[in-house]
Tab-separated table of C-alpha atoms and ligand atoms in Angstrom:
chain	number	residue	atom	x	y	z
A	98	MET	CA	93.312	-72.446	-49.838
A	99	ASP	CA	93.464	-71.482	-54.127
A	100	LEU	CA	91.058	-69.136	-55.518
A	101	PHE	CA	88.505	-71.784	-56.495
A	102	GLY	CA	88.185	-72.862	-52.807
A	103	VAL	CA	87.753	-69.590	-51.855
A	104	VAL	CA	85.120	-68.507	-54.099
A	105	VAL	CA	83.215	-72.088	-53.459
A	106	THR	CA	83.467	-71.534	-49.568
A	107	ALA	CA	82.317	-68.016	-49.793
A	108	VAL	CA	79.282	-68.612	-51.908
A	109	TRP	CA	78.439	-71.880	-49.933
A	110	ALA	CA	78.938	-70.403	-46.724
A	111	MET	CA	76.275	-67.166	-47.826
A	112	LEU	CA	73.545	-69.651	-49.432
A	113	PRO	CA	71.331	-69.230	-46.415
A	114	ALA	CA	72.054	-65.482	-46.390
A	115	TYR	CA	70.799	-65.405	-49.900
A	116	VAL	CA	67.717	-67.361	-50.025
A	117	PRO	CA	65.449	-65.411	-47.512
A	118	ASN	CA	64.908	-62.038	-49.276
A	119	ASN	CA	64.331	-63.995	-52.603
A	120	VAL	CA	62.025	-66.103	-50.843
A	121	ALA	CA	60.351	-63.331	-49.042
A	122	VAL	CA	59.605	-62.093	-52.463
A	123	LEU	CA	57.280	-65.186	-53.097
A	124	ALA	CA	55.928	-65.086	-49.882
A	125	GLY	CA	55.457	-61.793	-49.330
A	126	GLY	CA	51.571	-60.107	-48.495
A	127	GLY	CA	49.578	-59.766	-45.504
A	128	LYS	CA	50.217	-57.575	-42.658
A	129	PRO	CA	53.333	-55.109	-42.821
A	130	ILE	CA	55.593	-55.264	-39.870
A	131	ASP	CA	55.216	-51.698	-38.711
A	132	GLY	CA	51.628	-52.036	-38.728
A	133	GLY	CA	50.827	-49.204	-41.171
A	134	GLN	CA	52.342	-46.712	-38.616
A	135	THR	CA	54.486	-43.644	-39.648
A	136	LEU	CA	57.457	-41.854	-38.059
A	137	GLY	CA	56.947	-38.030	-39.003
A	138	ASP	CA	55.363	-37.959	-41.786
A	139	ARG	CA	56.757	-41.113	-43.550
A	140	ARG	CA	56.180	-45.025	-43.053
A	141	ILE	CA	58.548	-46.676	-40.554
A	142	LEU	CA	59.159	-49.273	-42.710
A	143	GLY	CA	56.547	-49.539	-45.526
A	144	ASP	CA	54.266	-52.324	-46.949
A	145	GLY	CA	57.232	-53.900	-48.555
A	146	LYS	CA	58.369	-55.402	-45.405
A	147	THR	CA	55.935	-58.100	-44.282
A	148	ARG	CA	55.898	-60.430	-40.980
A	149	ARG	CA	54.927	-63.596	-43.359
A	150	GLY	CA	57.794	-62.205	-45.581
A	151	THR	CA	60.256	-62.206	-42.968
A	152	VAL	CA	59.278	-65.782	-40.982
A	153	VAL	CA	59.321	-67.551	-44.145
A	154	GLY	CA	62.139	-66.376	-45.788
A	155	THR	CA	64.372	-67.110	-42.155
A	156	ALA	CA	62.356	-70.335	-41.812
A	157	ALA	CA	63.610	-71.332	-45.735
A	158	GLY	CA	67.487	-69.941	-45.130
A	159	LEU	CA	67.312	-72.165	-41.923
A	160	GLY	CA	66.076	-74.869	-44.076
A	161	LEU	CA	68.405	-74.622	-46.485
A	162	ALA	CA	71.150	-74.540	-44.145
A	163	LEU	CA	70.272	-77.612	-42.454
A	164	LEU	CA	70.101	-79.404	-46.351
A	165	LEU	CA	73.611	-78.226	-47.028
A	166	SER	CA	74.692	-79.582	-43.429
A	167	ASP	CA	73.274	-83.111	-44.774
A	168	ILE	CA	75.026	-82.984	-48.202
A	169	ALA	CA	78.426	-81.174	-47.554
A	170	PRO	CA	80.468	-84.001	-47.256
A	171	THR	CA	79.410	-85.424	-50.800
A	172	VAL	CA	79.291	-81.680	-52.310
A	173	SER	CA	82.935	-81.265	-50.386
A	174	GLY	CA	84.404	-84.300	-52.150
A	175	LEU	CA	82.533	-83.193	-55.799
A	176	VAL	CA	84.106	-79.776	-55.353
A	177	GLY	CA	87.367	-80.988	-53.907
A	178	HIS	CA	87.026	-78.543	-51.186
A	179	GLN	CA	86.013	-79.167	-47.477
A	180	LEU	CA	83.059	-76.854	-47.141
A	181	PRO	CA	81.441	-75.842	-43.852
A	182	THR	CA	78.735	-77.193	-42.440
A	183	PHE	CA	75.491	-74.967	-40.329
A	184	PRO	CA	74.937	-75.582	-36.757
A	185	VAL	CA	71.557	-74.479	-36.336
A	186	ILE	CA	72.271	-71.016	-34.456
A	187	ALA	CA	74.415	-70.448	-37.264
A	188	GLY	CA	71.929	-71.029	-40.171
A	189	LEU	CA	69.469	-69.154	-38.023
A	190	GLY	CA	71.926	-65.915	-37.906
A	191	LEU	CA	72.448	-65.821	-40.985
A	192	ALA	CA	69.289	-66.290	-42.240
A	193	PHE	CA	67.681	-63.910	-40.021
A	194	GLY	CA	70.037	-61.175	-40.440
A	195	ALA	CA	70.129	-61.155	-44.133
A	196	MET	CA	66.269	-60.387	-43.377
A	197	LEU	CA	66.956	-58.002	-40.802
A	198	GLY	CA	69.337	-56.281	-42.821
A	199	ASP	CA	66.914	-55.728	-45.510
A	200	ILE	CA	64.557	-54.063	-42.952
A	201	ALA	CA	66.918	-52.024	-41.882
A	202	ALA	CA	67.839	-50.620	-45.001
A	203	SER	CA	63.734	-50.008	-45.881
A	204	PHE	CA	64.106	-48.141	-42.428
A	205	LEU	CA	66.862	-45.563	-43.949
A	206	LYS	CA	65.059	-45.515	-47.085
A	207	ARG	CA	62.145	-44.190	-45.758
A	208	ARG	CA	63.891	-41.478	-43.647
A	209	THR	CA	65.953	-40.481	-46.807
A	210	GLY	CA	62.631	-39.992	-48.271
A	211	ARG	CA	62.607	-42.973	-50.750
A	212	GLU	CA	59.234	-44.367	-51.253
A	213	ARG	CA	58.735	-48.551	-51.309
A	214	GLY	CA	60.595	-49.607	-54.180
A	215	ALA	CA	62.921	-46.998	-54.677
A	216	SER	CA	66.423	-48.210	-55.249
A	217	PHE	CA	69.613	-46.966	-53.052
A	218	PRO	CA	72.807	-48.249	-55.205
A	219	GLY	CA	75.399	-49.832	-52.503
A	220	LEU	CA	72.662	-50.061	-49.790
A	221	ASP	CA	70.473	-52.402	-51.955
A	222	GLN	CA	73.302	-54.690	-52.640
A	223	LEU	CA	75.280	-55.024	-49.342
A	224	ASP	CA	72.465	-54.572	-46.692
A	225	PHE	CA	71.545	-58.304	-46.076
A	226	VAL	CA	75.172	-59.423	-46.236
A	227	VAL	CA	76.100	-56.645	-43.452
A	228	GLY	CA	73.109	-58.120	-41.558
A	229	ALA	CA	73.406	-61.701	-41.996
A	230	LEU	CA	77.469	-61.223	-40.861
A	231	ALA	CA	76.731	-59.137	-37.932
A	232	CYS	CA	73.814	-61.618	-36.724
A	233	VAL	CA	75.958	-65.140	-37.379
A	234	TRP	CA	78.874	-63.235	-35.920
A	235	VAL	CA	77.226	-62.420	-32.600
A	236	LEU	CA	75.101	-65.750	-32.392
A	237	ALA	CA	77.950	-67.970	-33.177
A	238	PRO	CA	81.027	-65.715	-33.091
A	239	ALA	CA	83.583	-69.248	-33.565
A	240	TRP	CA	81.310	-70.831	-36.332
A	241	THR	CA	81.933	-67.190	-38.283
A	242	GLU	CA	85.419	-66.744	-37.641
A	243	ALA	CA	86.661	-70.175	-38.493
A	244	THR	CA	84.217	-69.926	-41.480
A	245	PHE	CA	84.881	-66.502	-42.631
A	246	THR	CA	88.471	-66.317	-42.854
A	247	THR	CA	89.938	-62.688	-44.515
A	248	PRO	CA	89.870	-64.058	-48.320
A	249	VAL	CA	86.555	-65.698	-47.931
A	250	LEU	CA	85.016	-62.592	-46.443
A	251	LEU	CA	86.983	-60.656	-49.385
A	252	ALA	CA	85.153	-62.985	-51.839
A	253	VAL	CA	81.549	-62.420	-49.824
A	254	LEU	CA	81.776	-58.857	-50.589
A	255	VAL	CA	82.991	-58.752	-54.074
A	256	LEU	CA	80.585	-61.824	-55.249
A	257	THR	CA	77.375	-60.662	-53.674
A	258	PRO	CA	76.998	-57.611	-55.137
A	259	LEU	CA	77.164	-59.267	-58.503
A	260	LEU	CA	74.828	-62.550	-57.488
A	261	HIS	CA	72.258	-59.661	-56.321
A	262	ILE	CA	72.106	-57.940	-59.184
A	263	LEU	CA	71.822	-61.453	-61.237
A	264	THR	CA	68.823	-62.987	-59.191
A	265	ASN	CA	67.225	-59.869	-59.066
A	266	VAL	CA	66.690	-59.206	-62.991
A	267	GLY	CA	65.975	-62.672	-63.201
A	268	ALA	CA	63.097	-62.065	-60.675
A	269	TYR	CA	62.520	-58.902	-63.008
A	270	VAL	CA	62.367	-60.639	-65.757
A	271	LEU	CA	60.290	-63.537	-64.654
A	272	GLY	CA	57.758	-60.832	-63.393
A	273	LEU	CA	58.078	-62.094	-59.690
A	274	LYS	CA	59.343	-58.202	-58.547
A	275	ASP	CA	58.201	-55.110	-59.518
A	276	GLU	CA	61.755	-53.450	-60.306
A	277	PRO	CA	65.107	-54.881	-61.378
A	278	TRP	CA	67.077	-54.510	-57.926
B	520	CTP	N1	58.946	-58.984	-48.638
B	520	CTP	C1	58.381	-59.136	-47.496
B	520	CTP	N2	58.909	-58.985	-46.317
B	520	CTP	C2	59.842	-58.633	-46.385
B	520	CTP	C3	60.698	-58.669	-47.439
B	520	CTP	C4	60.170	-58.812	-48.501
B	520	CTP	O1	57.123	-59.460	-47.515
B	520	CTP	N3	60.743	-58.633	-45.079
B	520	CTP	C5	58.223	-59.166	-50.192
B	520	CTP	C6	57.208	-57.376	-50.236
B	520	CTP	O2	56.167	-57.998	-50.868
B	520	CTP	C7	58.364	-56.939	-51.200
B	520	CTP	C8	58.967	-57.709	-51.997
B	520	CTP	O3	59.355	-59.105	-50.892
B	520	CTP	O4	57.504	-55.920	-51.610
B	520	CTP	C9	60.025	-57.358	-52.303
B	520	CTP	O5	61.100	-56.860	-51.385
B	520	CTP	P1	61.951	-55.482	-51.409
B	520	CTP	O6	62.400	-55.367	-52.610
B	520	CTP	O7	63.036	-55.664	-50.077
B	520	CTP	O8	60.731	-54.564	-51.047
B	520	CTP	P2	60.432	-52.977	-51.838
B	520	CTP	O9	58.691	-53.431	-52.120
B	520	CTP	O10	60.901	-52.877	-52.892
B	520	CTP	O11	60.345	-52.018	-50.314
B	520	CTP	P3	61.561	-51.432	-49.983
B	520	CTP	O12	61.384	-49.766	-50.693
B	520	CTP	O13	61.077	-51.099	-48.538
B	520	CTP	O14	62.751	-52.039	-50.211
B	521	MG	MG1	62.813	-53.285	-53.385
């Protein structure tokens, strides 16, 4: 596969993992997952991780995966590359895994004394990628290995932090997010 094919496949296959956290920003609010509980003198996760944000974000990622599967033949024709479709379990793994990675990052941020909204360079950009890939690999190993070949995986690891920074700065400029990370 040429470089263009690798890049389109990487972005396409990760779209169901890119969307959940951004939708959670719009859908967030309501009850925090940790129920306000603390661990030591800090919150377990904090008010930034809510049940509604997590459920709506996951549903949005799964919905997108199903939509992409429908349009995969058409888009594959347009870009001249065979793009993957998403079995439900793979869509769910990518979407929920992305949310889990972000939640795990908040747990680490609180344990390292970072308040809600504080940045943690590196972790902020890759938490959801690692979560999504780990989760989809556990839930749909054959699909994951066929889709995320070594070049595609490398493209994901290089492109995702860049896309993440761009979308978060965008959300900040639009006033949807309080911080640009
Ligand atoms: N959000 C949510 N549920 C999630 C993830 C995000 O409701 N599982 C919403 C919250 O309203 C959150 C916003 O999306 O404030 C931005 O997400 P994020 O930057 O991940 O959270 P922060 O508020 O910055 O908190 P943290 O420091 O824990 O990342
Ligand atoms: Mg944040």
